[in-house]
Structures are given as C-alpha cells and as structure tokens.
Coordinates of C-alpha atoms and ligand atoms in Angstrom, one line a residue:
X705 CA 0.0 0.0 0.1
X706 CA 1.4 3.3 -0.8
X707 CA 2.3 5.8 1.9
X708 CA -0.2 8.3 0.4
X709 CA -3.0 5.8 0.6
X710 CA -2.0 5.0 4.2
X711 CA -2.0 8.7 5.3
X712 CA -5.2 9.1 3.5
X713 CA -6.8 6.1 5.4
X714 CA -5.5 7.5 8.7
X715 CA -6.9 11.0 7.8
X716 CA -10.3 9.5 7.0
X717 CA -10.2 7.6 10.3
X718 CA -9.3 10.8 12.2
X719 CA -12.2 12.5 10.7
X720 CA -14.8 9.7 11.0
X721 CA -13.8 8.3 14.5
X722 CA -13.5 10.8 17.4
X723 CA -11.1 8.4 19.1
X724 CA -8.6 7.8 16.4
X725 CA -5.2 9.5 16.1
X726 CA -5.9 11.5 19.4
X727 CA -2.4 10.8 20.6
X728 CA -1.1 14.0 19.0
X729 CA -4.0 16.2 20.1
X730 CA -2.5 19.2 21.7
X731 CA -3.6 20.2 25.1
X732 CA -4.8 23.6 26.3
X733 CA -3.1 25.2 29.2
X734 CA -5.0 27.6 31.5
X735 CA -1.9 29.2 32.9
X736 CA -2.2 32.2 30.7
X737 CA -1.4 35.9 31.1
X738 CA -2.7 37.4 33.2
X739 CA -2.6 34.5 35.4
X740 CA -6.1 33.5 36.7
X741 CA -6.4 33.8 40.6
X742 CA -7.4 30.0 40.8
X743 CA -6.9 27.1 38.6
X744 CA -7.9 23.9 40.4
X745 CA -7.3 20.7 38.3
X746 CA -10.1 18.3 38.6
X747 CA -10.3 14.5 38.5
X748 CA -11.7 12.9 35.4
X749 CA -11.4 12.8 31.8
X750 CA -10.8 16.0 29.8
X751 CA -13.2 17.7 27.4
X752 CA -12.3 17.2 23.8
X753 CA -12.9 20.3 21.8
X754 CA -13.7 19.5 18.1
X755 CA -15.1 21.4 15.2
X756 CA -18.4 19.8 16.3
X757 CA -18.4 21.2 19.6
X758 CA -21.2 23.8 19.9
X759 CA -21.0 27.2 21.8
X760 CA -24.4 27.2 23.5
X761 CA -26.0 30.5 24.5
X762 CA -29.4 31.4 25.9
X763 CA -31.9 32.1 23.1
X764 CA -32.6 35.8 22.5
X765 CA -29.6 37.3 24.4
X766 CA -27.9 39.5 21.8
X767 CA -24.9 40.3 24.0
X768 CA -24.3 36.6 24.8
X769 CA -24.6 35.8 21.1
X770 CA -21.9 38.4 20.4
X771 CA -19.7 37.0 23.0
X772 CA -20.2 33.5 21.5
X773 CA -19.2 34.9 18.1
X774 CA -16.1 36.4 19.7
X775 CA -15.2 33.0 21.2
X776 CA -15.9 31.2 18.0
X777 CA -13.6 33.5 16.0
X778 CA -10.8 33.4 18.5
X779 CA -10.9 29.6 18.8
X780 CA -10.8 29.3 15.0
X781 CA -7.9 31.9 14.8
X782 CA -5.9 29.9 17.4
X783 CA -6.6 26.3 16.4
X784 CA -8.5 26.3 13.0
X785 CA -11.5 24.7 14.6
X786 CA -14.7 26.4 13.4
X787 CA -17.4 26.0 16.0
X788 CA -21.0 26.6 15.8
X789 CA -23.2 28.7 17.9
X790 CA -26.3 26.9 19.3
X791 CA -29.3 28.3 21.3
X792 CA -30.5 24.7 21.9
X793 CA -30.8 24.3 25.6
X794 CA -30.1 20.7 25.4
X795 CA -27.0 21.0 23.3
X796 CA -24.5 18.3 24.6
X797 CA -20.8 18.2 24.7
X798 CA -20.9 22.1 24.4
X799 CA -19.2 25.2 25.7
X800 CA -22.1 26.8 27.5
X801 CA -21.9 30.6 28.2
X802 CA -24.4 31.7 31.0
X803 CA -25.0 34.4 33.4
X804 CA -25.2 33.5 37.0
X805 CA -25.8 36.2 39.4
X806 CA -24.5 34.3 42.3
X807 CA -20.9 34.8 41.2
X808 CA -19.5 37.7 43.1
X809 CA -17.7 40.6 41.5
X810 CA -18.6 42.7 38.4
X811 CA -15.7 41.3 36.3
X812 CA -15.4 37.8 37.9
X813 CA -15.9 34.5 36.1
X814 CA -15.7 30.8 36.6
X815 CA -15.0 28.1 34.0
X816 CA -15.8 24.4 34.7
X817 CA -14.3 21.8 32.5
X818 CA -15.1 18.2 32.5
X819 CA -15.6 15.3 29.9
X820 CA -19.1 16.6 29.3
X821 CA -18.3 20.2 28.4
X822 CA -17.2 23.5 29.5
X823 CA -19.5 25.8 31.5
X824 CA -18.6 29.6 31.5
X825 CA -20.4 31.5 34.2
X826 CA -20.3 35.1 35.4
X827 CA -22.7 37.7 36.8
X828 CA -22.0 40.1 34.0
X829 CA -21.3 40.0 30.3
X830 CA -17.9 41.5 31.2
X831 CA -17.1 38.4 33.4
X832 CA -18.0 36.2 30.4
X833 CA -15.7 38.2 28.2
X834 CA -12.7 37.8 30.5
X835 CA -13.5 34.0 30.7
X836 CA -13.4 34.0 26.9
X837 CA -10.1 35.7 26.9
X838 CA -8.8 33.1 29.3
X839 CA -10.1 30.3 27.1
X840 CA -8.7 31.7 23.9
X841 CA -5.3 32.2 25.4
X842 CA -5.3 28.7 26.8
X843 CA -5.7 27.1 23.3
X844 CA -2.5 26.0 21.5
X845 CA -1.7 28.0 18.5
X846 CA -1.9 26.1 15.2
X847 CA -4.1 24.0 13.0
X848 CA -5.7 20.9 14.7
X849 CA -8.5 18.4 14.4
X850 CA -9.1 18.5 18.3
X851 CA -7.8 20.1 21.4
X852 CA -7.8 18.4 24.8
X853 CA -9.1 20.6 27.5
X854 CA -7.9 19.2 30.8
X855 CA -10.6 18.9 33.5
X856 CA -10.4 21.9 35.9
X857 CA -12.2 24.7 37.7
X858 CA -11.1 28.1 37.3
X859 CA -12.2 31.0 39.4
X860 CA -11.0 34.3 38.6
X861 CA -11.5 38.1 39.2
X862 CA -9.2 41.1 38.7
X863 CA -7.2 42.8 41.4
X864 CA -7.8 46.3 40.2
X865 CA -10.9 47.9 38.8
X866 CA -8.9 50.3 36.6
X867 CA -6.8 48.6 34.1
X868 CA -5.7 51.1 31.6
X869 CA -3.6 51.6 28.5
X870 CA -3.0 54.9 26.8
X871 CA -2.2 56.1 23.2
X872 CA -0.9 59.4 22.2
X873 CA -2.5 60.1 18.8
X874 CA -1.6 63.8 18.9
X875 CA 2.2 63.6 18.3
X876 CA 1.6 61.0 15.7
X877 CA -1.8 60.1 14.3
X878 CA -2.8 56.5 14.2
X879 CA -5.6 55.4 11.9
X880 CA -9.0 54.2 13.0
X881 CA -8.1 50.8 12.0
X882 CA -5.0 50.7 14.1
X883 CA -6.8 52.2 17.0
X884 CA -9.1 49.2 16.8
X885 CA -6.3 46.9 16.6
X886 CA -4.7 48.5 19.7
X887 CA -8.0 48.1 21.5
X888 CA -7.9 44.3 20.5
X889 CA -4.8 44.1 22.4
X890 CA -6.3 45.7 25.4
X891 CA -9.0 43.1 25.2
X892 CA -6.4 40.3 24.9
X893 CA -4.8 41.5 28.1
X894 CA -8.0 41.8 30.1
X895 CA -7.8 45.6 30.3
X896 CA -10.9 47.7 30.6
X897 CA -9.8 51.5 30.0
X898 CA -8.4 53.0 26.9
X899 CA -7.0 56.4 27.6
X900 CA -7.2 58.2 24.2
X901 CA -4.7 61.3 24.1
X902 CA -6.2 63.4 21.4
X903 CA -4.9 66.9 21.8
X904 CA -1.4 68.2 22.3
X905 CA 0.9 71.1 21.1
X906 CA 1.7 69.1 17.9
X907 CA -2.0 68.6 16.8
X908 CA -5.6 68.6 17.6
X909 CA -7.2 65.3 16.7
X910 CA -10.9 65.4 17.4
X911 CA -13.6 67.1 15.3
X912 CA -15.4 69.7 17.4
X913 CA -18.3 71.1 15.4
X914 CA -18.7 74.3 17.3
X915 CA -15.0 75.2 16.7
X916 CA -14.1 74.0 13.3
X917 CA -10.7 75.7 13.2
X918 CA -9.4 73.3 15.8
X919 CA -9.2 70.6 13.1
X920 CA -8.9 72.9 10.1
X921 CA -6.0 74.6 11.6
X922 CA -4.9 72.8 14.7
X923 CA -4.8 69.3 13.2
X924 CA -1.9 70.1 10.9
X925 CA 1.6 71.1 11.7
X926 CA 3.6 72.6 8.8
X927 CA 6.7 70.3 9.4
X928 CA 8.1 68.1 12.1
X929 CA 11.6 67.8 13.6
X930 CA 13.7 64.9 12.5
X931 CA 15.3 62.7 15.2
X932 CA 15.9 64.0 18.7
X933 CA 15.0 67.7 18.3
X934 CA 18.2 68.0 16.2
X935 CA 17.1 71.2 14.4
X936 CA 16.6 69.4 11.1
X937 CA 13.0 69.5 9.9
X938 CA 11.2 67.3 7.4
X939 CA 9.5 70.2 5.6
X940 CA 6.4 68.1 5.3
X941 CA 2.9 69.0 6.5
X942 CA 1.6 66.3 9.0
X943 CA -1.9 66.0 10.1
X944 CA -5.0 63.9 10.8
X945 CA -8.0 64.0 13.0
X946 CA -11.1 61.8 13.9
X947 CA -14.4 62.8 13.0
X948 CA -17.0 62.5 15.7
X949 CA -18.6 59.6 13.9
X950 CA -15.3 57.9 13.8
X951 CA -14.8 58.5 17.5
X952 CA -18.2 57.1 18.2
X953 CA -17.4 54.0 16.2
X954 CA -14.2 53.5 18.3
X955 CA -16.4 54.0 21.6
X956 CA -18.8 51.2 20.5
X957 CA -16.0 49.0 19.3
X958 CA -14.4 49.3 22.6
X959 CA -17.7 48.9 24.6
X960 CA -18.4 45.6 22.8
X961 CA -15.0 44.4 24.5
X962 CA -15.9 45.9 27.8
X963 CA -13.4 48.7 27.3
X964 CA -14.3 52.2 28.3
X965 CA -12.7 55.1 26.2
X966 CA -11.5 57.9 28.2
X967 CA -10.6 61.0 26.1
X968 CA -7.9 63.4 27.2
X969 CA -8.0 67.1 26.3
X970 CA -4.7 68.3 27.9
X971 CA -5.0 71.8 29.5
X972 CA -4.0 74.4 30.4
X973 CA -0.5 73.5 28.9
X974 CA 0.1 71.3 25.8
X975 CA -2.4 73.6 24.0
X976 CA -0.6 75.0 21.1
X977 CA -2.7 73.4 18.4
X978 CA -5.8 75.1 20.0
X979 CA -4.1 78.4 20.5
X980 CA -3.0 78.4 16.9
X981 CA -6.6 78.0 15.8
X982 CA -7.8 80.5 18.5
X983 CA -5.0 82.8 19.4
X984 CA -7.2 85.1 21.5
X985 CA -7.4 82.2 24.2
X986 CA -3.6 82.7 25.0
X987 CA -2.1 85.3 27.4
X988 CA -0.2 87.1 24.5
X989 CA -2.7 86.7 21.8
X990 CA -0.1 84.9 19.5
X991 CA 0.6 84.4 16.8
X992 CA 1.1 80.8 17.5
X993 CA 2.1 77.7 15.4
X994 CA 1.2 74.1 15.9
X995 CA 4.3 72.9 17.2
X996 CA 6.9 71.0 15.1
X997 CA 9.3 70.0 17.9
X998 CA 8.8 68.0 21.1
X999 CA 8.9 69.5 24.5
X1000 CA 7.2 71.6 27.1
X1001 CA 6.2 75.0 25.9
X1002 CA 5.6 78.3 27.6
X1003 CA 2.4 79.3 25.8
X1004 CA -0.6 78.0 27.6
X1005 CA -4.2 78.9 28.0
X1006 CA -5.0 82.1 29.7
X1007 CA -6.5 81.6 33.2
X1008 CA -7.7 85.2 33.4
X1009 CA -10.0 85.1 30.2
X1010 CA -13.5 84.0 30.9
X1011 CA -13.9 83.2 27.3
X1012 CA -11.3 80.3 27.7
X1013 CA -13.7 78.6 30.2
X1014 CA -16.6 79.0 27.8
X1015 CA -14.7 77.5 24.9
X1016 CA -13.5 74.7 26.9
X1017 CA -16.8 74.0 28.5
X1018 CA -18.2 73.8 24.9
X1019 CA -15.6 71.5 23.7
X1020 CA -16.1 69.3 26.7
X1021 CA -19.9 69.3 26.0
X1022 CA -19.4 68.0 22.6
X1023 CA -16.9 65.2 23.9
X1024 CA -19.5 64.1 26.6
X1025 CA -21.8 63.5 23.8
X1026 CA -19.4 61.2 22.0
X1027 CA -17.7 59.5 25.2
X1028 CA -20.1 58.1 27.8
X1029 CA -17.2 57.5 30.2
X1030 CA -17.4 58.3 33.8
X1031 CA -14.2 60.2 33.6
X1032 CA -13.0 62.8 31.3
X1033 CA -9.2 63.4 31.3
X1034 CA -8.2 67.0 31.5
X1035 CA -4.4 66.7 31.4
X1036 CA -3.0 69.3 33.7
X1037 CA 0.7 68.3 33.1
X1038 CA 3.7 70.5 32.3
X1039 CA 2.0 73.9 32.4
X1040 CA 4.9 76.4 32.8
X1041 CA 3.7 79.5 34.6
X1042 CA 5.8 82.0 32.9
X1043 CA 3.1 83.5 30.8
X1044 CA 0.8 83.8 33.8
X1045 CA 3.3 85.6 35.8
X1046 CA 3.4 88.3 33.1
X1047 CA -0.3 88.4 32.1
X1048 CA -2.3 91.3 33.5
X1049 CA -5.5 89.3 33.2
X1050 CA -4.0 86.2 35.0
X1051 CA -2.7 88.4 37.8
X1052 CA -6.1 90.2 38.1
X1053 CA -7.7 86.8 38.5
X1054 CA -5.2 85.9 41.3
X1055 CA -6.2 89.1 43.0
X1056 CA -10.1 88.6 42.5
X1057 CA -10.0 85.0 43.8
X1058 CA -7.7 85.8 46.7
X1059 CA -5.1 83.2 45.4
X1060 CA -1.9 83.5 47.5
X1061 CA 1.4 81.4 47.4
X1062 CA 1.4 78.8 50.0
X1063 CA 3.5 75.8 51.1
X1064 CA 6.3 76.6 48.7
X1065 CA 3.9 76.8 45.9
X1066 CA 3.6 80.1 43.9
X1067 CA 0.3 81.9 43.4
X1068 CA 0.5 80.8 39.6
X1069 CA 0.7 77.3 40.7
X1070 CA -2.4 77.7 42.7
X1071 CA -4.0 79.5 39.9
X1072 CA -3.8 76.1 38.0
X1073 CA -5.8 74.7 41.0
X1074 CA -8.5 77.4 40.3
X1075 CA -8.5 76.4 36.7
X1076 CA -8.9 72.7 37.4
X1077 CA -11.6 73.2 39.8
X1078 CA -13.7 75.5 37.5
X1079 CA -13.5 72.9 34.7
X1080 CA -14.2 70.2 37.0
X1081 CA -17.2 72.0 38.3
X1082 CA -18.6 72.1 34.7
X1083 CA -18.0 68.4 34.2
X1084 CA -19.6 67.5 37.5
X1085 CA -22.6 69.5 36.6
X1086 CA -22.8 67.2 33.6
X1087 CA -22.5 64.1 35.7
X1088 CA -18.8 63.4 34.8
X1089 CA -15.6 63.3 36.9
X1090 CA -12.2 64.5 36.1
X1091 CA -8.8 62.6 35.9
X1092 CA -5.7 64.8 35.9
X1093 CA -1.9 64.2 35.9
X1094 CA -0.3 64.5 39.3
X1095 CA 0.6 68.2 38.7
X1096 CA -3.0 69.2 39.3
X1097 CA -2.3 68.4 43.1
X1098 CA -0.2 71.6 43.3
X1099 CA -3.3 73.7 43.1
X1100 CA -6.0 73.2 45.8
X1101 CA -8.2 70.8 44.0
X1102 CA -11.2 69.0 45.1
X1103 CA -11.0 65.6 46.6
X1104 CA -13.3 64.3 43.8
X1105 CA -10.6 64.6 41.2
X1106 CA -8.8 61.3 40.4
X1107 CA -5.1 61.5 40.1
X1108 CA -3.0 59.9 37.5
X1109 CA 0.5 59.6 39.0
X1110 CA 3.2 59.8 36.3
X1111 CA 6.1 61.4 38.1
X1112 CA 6.8 58.4 40.3
X1113 CA 4.3 57.0 42.7
X1114 CA 4.9 59.4 45.5
X1115 CA 2.5 62.0 44.2
X1116 CA -0.1 59.3 43.9
X1117 CA 0.5 57.9 47.4
X1118 CA 0.1 61.4 48.8
X1119 CA -3.1 62.0 46.8
X1120 CA -4.4 58.7 48.1
X1121 CA -3.7 59.6 51.6
X1122 CA -5.5 62.8 51.0
X1123 CA -8.6 60.9 49.8
X1124 CA -8.2 61.1 46.0
X1125 CA -8.7 58.2 44.0
X1126 CA -5.5 57.4 42.1
X1127 CA -4.3 55.5 39.1
X1128 CA -0.5 54.7 39.0
X1129 CA 1.3 55.2 35.8
X1130 CA 4.9 56.2 37.0
X1131 CA 7.5 56.8 34.2
X1132 CA 9.8 54.4 36.1
X1133 CA 7.6 51.3 35.3
X1134 CA 4.8 52.4 33.0
X1135 CA 6.3 54.5 30.1
X1136 CA 6.2 52.4 27.0
X1137 CA 7.8 55.0 25.0
X1138 CA 11.1 54.3 26.9
X1139 CA 13.2 51.5 25.8
X1140 CA 12.7 47.9 26.7
X1141 CA 16.3 47.1 25.8
X1142 CA 19.7 48.1 27.2
X1143 CA 21.2 51.4 26.1
X1144 CA 23.0 50.1 23.0
X1145 CA 19.6 49.4 21.7
X1146 CA 18.1 52.7 22.1
X1147 CA 18.7 54.1 18.7
X1148 CA 17.3 51.1 17.1
X1149 CA 14.3 51.0 19.3
X1150 CA 12.9 54.5 18.5
X1151 CA 12.6 55.5 22.1
X1152 CA 12.5 58.8 23.8
X1153 CA 15.2 57.7 26.2
X1154 CA 14.7 55.9 29.5
X1155 CA 14.7 52.2 30.3
X1156 CA 11.7 50.2 31.2
X1157 CA 12.5 46.5 30.8
X1158 CA 9.9 43.7 31.3
X1159 CA 10.8 42.8 34.9
X1160 CA 10.7 46.5 36.0
X1161 CA 7.0 46.7 34.9
X1162 CA 6.4 43.4 36.4
X1163 CA 7.8 44.6 39.8
X1164 CA 5.4 47.5 40.0
X1165 CA 3.3 47.3 43.2
X1166 CA 0.6 50.0 42.8
X1167 CA -0.9 49.4 46.2
X1168 CA 1.7 48.3 48.7
X1169 CA 0.4 46.2 51.9
X1170 CA 2.3 48.7 54.1
X1171 CA -0.4 51.4 53.3
X1172 CA -3.2 51.9 55.7
X1173 CA -6.4 50.3 54.3
X1174 CA -8.1 53.5 53.8
X1175 CA -5.2 54.7 51.6
X1176 CA -5.0 51.4 49.7
X1177 CA -8.7 51.6 48.8
X1178 CA -8.1 54.8 46.8
X1179 CA -5.6 53.2 44.5
X1180 CA -8.0 52.0 41.8
X1181 CA -5.4 50.7 39.3
X1182 CA -2.5 51.2 36.9
X1183 CA -1.9 52.2 33.4
X1184 CA 0.9 52.4 30.9
X1185 CA 1.4 55.2 28.5
X1186 CA 2.6 55.3 24.9
X1187 CA 3.7 58.7 24.1
X1188 CA 4.3 59.0 20.3
X1189 CA 7.0 61.7 19.7
X1190 CA 9.3 59.0 18.4
X1191 CA 6.7 56.4 17.4
X1192 CA 6.0 57.3 13.7
X1193 CA 4.2 54.2 12.5
X1194 CA 1.9 51.4 13.7
X1195 CA 4.6 48.7 13.7
X1196 CA 6.8 50.8 16.1
X1197 CA 3.8 51.2 18.4
X1198 CA 3.2 47.4 18.6
X1199 CA 7.0 46.9 19.2
X1200 CA 7.0 49.4 22.0
X1201 CA 3.9 47.9 23.8
X1202 CA 4.5 44.2 23.2
X1203 CA 5.3 42.2 25.1
X1204 CA 5.3 45.0 27.8
X1205 CA 1.5 44.9 28.0
X1206 CA 1.7 41.4 29.2
X1207 CA 3.7 42.3 32.3
X1208 CA 1.5 45.3 32.8
X1209 CA -1.6 42.9 32.6
X1210 CA -0.4 40.8 35.7
X1211 CA 0.3 44.0 37.7
X1212 CA -3.3 45.0 37.1
X1213 CA -5.1 41.8 37.4
X1214 CA -3.1 39.1 39.3
X1215 CA -2.8 39.2 42.9
X1216 CA 0.7 39.6 44.4
X1217 CA 1.0 36.0 45.8
X1218 CA 0.5 34.7 42.4
X1219 CA 3.0 36.8 40.6
X1220 CA 6.4 35.3 39.9
X1221 CA 8.5 36.8 37.2
X1222 CA 10.3 33.5 36.0
X1223 CA 7.0 31.8 35.8
X1224 CA 5.6 34.7 33.8
X1225 CA 8.5 34.4 31.2
X1226 CA 7.5 30.8 30.7
X1227 CA 3.9 31.8 30.1
X1228 CA 5.0 34.6 27.9
X1229 CA 6.2 32.1 25.2
X1230 CA 2.9 31.0 24.0
X1231 CA 1.5 34.6 24.2
X1232 CA 4.4 35.7 21.9
X1233 CA 3.4 33.0 19.3
X1234 CA -0.2 34.4 19.5
X1235 CA 0.9 38.1 19.0
X1236 CA 2.6 37.0 15.8
X1237 CA -0.2 34.8 14.8
X1238 CA -2.6 37.9 15.2
X1239 CA -0.1 39.7 12.9
X1240 CA 1.4 42.1 15.5
X1241 CA 5.1 43.1 15.7
X1242 CA 6.3 42.5 19.3
X1243 CA 9.8 43.0 20.4
X1244 CA 11.2 39.5 20.4
X1245 CA 14.9 40.2 21.1
X1246 CA 16.3 37.4 23.3
X1247 CA 17.6 40.1 25.7
X1248 CA 14.0 41.1 26.4
X1249 CA 12.5 37.7 26.6
X1250 CA 15.3 36.3 28.7
X1251 CA 15.9 36.7 32.4
X1252 CA 18.3 39.6 32.7
X1253 CA 20.2 41.2 35.4
X1254 CA 20.6 45.0 35.3
Ligands
TNX20 C1 5.7 63.7 29.7 S1 3.5 62.2 31.0 C2 4.5 64.1 29.2 C3 4.3 63.9 27.7 C4 5.4 63.3 26.9 C5 6.2 62.3 27.8 C6 7.3 61.6 27.1 C7 2.9 63.6 30.8 C8 1.9 63.8 31.6 N1 3.5 64.4 30.0 O1 3.8 65.1 27.3 O2 5.0 62.9 25.8 O3 6.6 62.8 29.0 O4 7.8 60.6 27.9

C-alpha cells in the first residue's frame, strides 16, 4: 500500500472516528497571562474540543450571542477549529456561556471543564468576556483536528478595577483601523480602559463642530523635527483627525469588548494646537504655530480670560456626547507658569480670587488649581468626573478629582492619603515610549530615552500592603502610556507595547501572591506566538525575553 494511501486512510479515520489519532492532540494550558486567581485541576476525563463542539448561549440574548461569536472567531484563529453557535438548551458536549448572579464581582468569572463540556459563568457580560479571553489564550496556536481541555475549575477576578492603556494620537496620528487593533490588544490582556490622548501642542485630533478651526488649523503642523530635536526638519505638513462619527465608532467597538474610552484634552498646557486656531485664548494673543518639535512650551491657556472657560466647556460638552465614560481626562501636566506671571488678566484673576502663594507653591501654581476646579465644576454638573496628571495636586483641587500619578508613585500615594482616587502610571515602570532594551539598543528602538524592561514593569506594586487600608482603597489601578513623539508608525507602536503589556496585565489583574517573574516568562512564550499569529510586531529580542540582570 502506498504511503499516500496509508496517510489518506489515517486522515479518514481521524475525521470519522473521534477516538482515532488522538495521541497527538495538543492540550490547552490555562496558565495564561494574566494568570487566573485560581486554577484547580479536577479528576476525570478532559473535554475534547472539536469542530463539532457547539457554543451554547441562551436564545434571544444578543450580548451573549456576540460573545459567543467572539469566542468562535478566537478559537478558529488559534486552532483552525470553526465551532458552531447554538441556542439549543439541550446541546451536549458544548461550551456553555451563561449568566449566574451568584458569582461575586462585576468582572469575575468561573470556568468548569469536565468530559461533558465547558461551562462559563459570570454575573455580568464582562465576566463572560474575560473568561473567553482566558479560554482563547489557553488554546494552542496552530491548526488541529481537536484540542484536549484538561478537567479543571477556574475561578478568577481582577485585582484592580481600573486597568488602563494609553495611546498618544496627537504627536503622531494613528488610523481608526490601528486604534481598533490596539483596542483588541487591550482586550487580549483583560484591560478595561483605553486612555485616548487626542490633543497636544503638535496636533488637535478630534472634530469639534462648534470650533471648526481646531481641526482645520490645529490638526496640521507645517513640518516636523527629525530625530531627537536636532534642528533638522522634514518640511512636510503632517496632520490627521478623527471625526465625531469615527470616535463614536471607536467607543462602541471598545464597549463591545468591555473597554471604556476616556478621552484626554490636555489643559491648560500642551495647548498650542488650539491656540494656533484660536490665538485670543492665550495670554499674549499669539501668533502661535502648531508645534513642530517635542517638549514643554510656555504658551498655555490664559486663566484670566472667561472666554477660555466658555470654549473649554463647549468642547467638553461635545466630547461628553461622544464619550459616555464616567471620567474625562483634563491633562494638567507640564504647564509652565511664565506667561501667567506676566499676564495682567491672570494676575487680576489671582487678586480677584484671593489666591496666594502657599507651602512653597507660587500663586500661579495655585491658579492652576482654580483652573482645574472650574473645569471640574462644569463636568460635575454634567455628571462626569475628572482625571488629571499629578501636577494638578499643586493647586488646591477638590477631593473628587482622580489623580494619574506619572512622576513616580509618591504623588499618587500622597493623593491617596488625602482621599483622592489614584491611578498609578509612573515613568519608572509604565512609560512604554522608553526603551525595553539596554542602552546600546536605544537608537534602534525608536525611544525617547529611559529604560523600562519587562521585569521592571512586572515589579510595580501599585498599592503596597504597608499602606493603611483607607489609603489602599483609593488606588484604583494602573496604566501604561505610549507617548508617540518617536513612534511614527504602527509597527513601532506594537513593538513598544509588546510584550510589555503582558507584564502590565499581571500588575493590574493578578494578586501579588500569584505573581512570579520567572514563571511569567515561561507563560509569555505561547503569548508571543499568539501576537505573531494575530499579525502584531512584538519586540522579540532574546535580551527582552530572557531573564536579565541589570
Ligand atoms: C511627559 S506624562 C509628558 C508627555 C510626553 C512624555 C514623554 C505627561 C503627563 N507628560 O507630554 O510625551 O513625558 O515621555
């Protein structure tokens, strides 16, 4: 008998008989990233996942149906097995998705695997979604006729409620398609917040109907500095913005993946794009130019001009209509006070409001507190809350403001003591525009400088056990930021965030006792394959993926 005939017969057997040729069936591994809180192996036979396995969902439940479709597509992408979705309550040997309000925790889930099937339960659709992420990551990557799912009970819930990832679309513009692919990455890592940085000195990136010049003028810079602010320019106009319709599309794409989009309009600094469009809103009246270089610039919004607050409120009102997020990020970082010191209107405001220097902070620094509180008041009146970078602590701001701590964690800890909610995003651990490789790689790695390798991120402890419980409670999560001064294309963005998002995911999700860096590196290997299979461009240098001493 020819070898071809033999292999054809064995192929036929494998298709016809569920028990044939199952020795080489690959096995799922539930020890994914982020590591679930509990994986209890169970006695008994495993479940055999095959193309004939139905995904069973309750009839008439649109959301669950969407989740089943997501699982179906992810399983197919991983294994080549195309499952069917069924609403038949008696479906056997199925993966069953069902809501169960006895499961505690708004993002928690349970997965039960035995020979009869896989039951996925959660009190919320979000919990079901995270269970699906775990299942998809547990699958081997390749093309198979079946997958062995070992019998087990998995019970999981996130450690932190805020699990964020940021993308700067102002310094460089990223397409809607890429923003979606980036959101897909957040979903893969069980993150639930996308912080979208859409305004800065170098470009205004969101359509505001009431102020069309923001995009007509503010979204385009006439040229861009080449390299590291080397005084060489490319002489090429650079621009781009998102229409409100596109932004809404992003919001709903993210929402389907249980991700909230928080827009950031950075103020009163980082505002040259707006000032170029509306120069009357600056202290000097301009003229200004959408900034072609990177850095921190003296021209900021005038805090003495009431018109500034009217315009900002109008802009925020349009944003609120697009973004249903509880939070709106109002920036607040890197606002030099030079113009305010010289501006008669800002000085008048200081006098009118009785603002004085205090605790080593100048009256102008306190004026930023006035600015922040006034903007916050408007947002609160619209039912929204603010997040600001830790500089906003320098004014006397309300306790209701949430602080994003980027200049280390100390500011965040102080804020948490003072009763603010806090998100940790320190440059030391969470700046993904910094290099993930040692110094000699920097030039190759398109980074701004700095060094944030994988184990450094992994070591971040956002809410140390030594803090009093009342303080710890205010630390709601962690986030990493991808600033894009030097990230000029999509592949670079992927290279910078992968695999670092994996380390961040365990900081955000996994409890301290379960975290172990060597073990994480082992579990990273299949995830690297998955990134590649999904078409991403992770940094895969052996230095990054190895265990390094530095
Ligand atoms: C600081 S983090 C900034 C950004 C820059 C970044 C570069 C923060 C609130 N402000 O404007 O892009 O450093 O790493």
